[in-house]
Amino acid sequence: MRVFVTGATGFIGSAIVRELIDAGHQVMGPARSDAAAASLAAADAQVHRGDLEDPDSLRSGTAASGGVIHTGFNHDFSNFKANCEIDRPTRH
């Protein structure tokens, strides 16, 4: 199964990516930077350019997958409330 993992390069997400790949799944993760893309590629995951604030990229990533695991979060705590709003279902 192909699984779309948001936050795939983060602390929790990268552990999930490894577990999924080791279990034989294909993994795709969004990357907003070249460094994130390189990290995903090094983990044998497919790179999907985009980020949490780009609903169209999230829609296309989820549409191309059989499952989704959401671990992404913007850790800029000076904007905590706004970052939490990104996860509201009505926004996407």
mmCIF file of C-alpha atoms in Angstrom, residues 10-44:
data_model
loop_
_atom_site.group_PDB
_atom_site.id
_atom_site.type_symbol
_atom_site.label_atom_id
_atom_site.label_comp_id
_atom_site.label_asym_id
_atom_site.label_seq_id
_atom_site.Cartn_x
_atom_site.Cartn_y
_atom_site.Cartn_z
ATOM 1 C CA GLY A 10 10.014 14.935 11.643
ATOM 2 C CA PHE A 11 10.789 13.010 14.808
ATOM 3 C CA ILE A 12 7.619 10.896 14.875
ATOM 4 C CA GLY A 13 6.991 10.906 11.122
ATOM 5 C CA SER A 14 10.455 9.615 10.225
ATOM 6 C CA ALA A 15 10.043 6.671 12.622
ATOM 7 C CA ILE A 16 6.677 5.845 11.064
ATOM 8 C CA VAL A 17 8.171 6.085 7.576
ATOM 9 C CA ARG A 18 10.895 3.588 8.518
ATOM 10 C CA GLU A 19 8.355 1.160 10.032
ATOM 11 C CA LEU A 20 6.112 1.369 6.966
ATOM 12 C CA ILE A 21 8.959 0.844 4.507
ATOM 13 C CA ASP A 22 10.349 -2.044 6.564
ATOM 14 C CA ALA A 23 6.863 -3.608 6.441
ATOM 15 C CA GLY A 24 6.873 -3.422 2.639
ATOM 16 C CA HIS A 25 4.734 -0.326 2.080
ATOM 17 C CA GLN A 26 5.463 2.513 -0.308
ATOM 18 C CA VAL A 27 5.651 5.853 1.461
ATOM 19 C CA MET A 28 5.182 9.339 0.088
ATOM 20 C CA GLY A 29 5.832 12.446 2.150
ATOM 21 C CA PRO A 30 5.468 16.151 1.466
ATOM 22 C CA ALA A 31 8.668 18.153 1.286
ATOM 23 C CA ARG A 32 8.758 21.931 1.358
ATOM 24 C CA SER A 33 12.548 22.180 1.050
ATOM 25 C CA ASP A 34 15.403 20.508 -0.775
ATOM 26 C CA ALA A 35 16.756 19.256 2.562
ATOM 27 C CA ALA A 36 13.425 17.565 3.366
ATOM 28 C CA ALA A 37 13.309 16.057 -0.126
ATOM 29 C CA ALA A 38 16.832 14.669 0.308
ATOM 30 C CA SER A 39 15.908 13.210 3.700
ATOM 31 C CA LEU A 40 12.855 11.457 2.247
ATOM 32 C CA ALA A 41 14.823 10.113 -0.701
ATOM 33 C CA ALA A 42 17.533 8.810 1.652
ATOM 34 C CA ALA A 43 14.806 6.934 3.565
ATOM 35 C CA ASP A 44 13.575 5.365 0.280
#
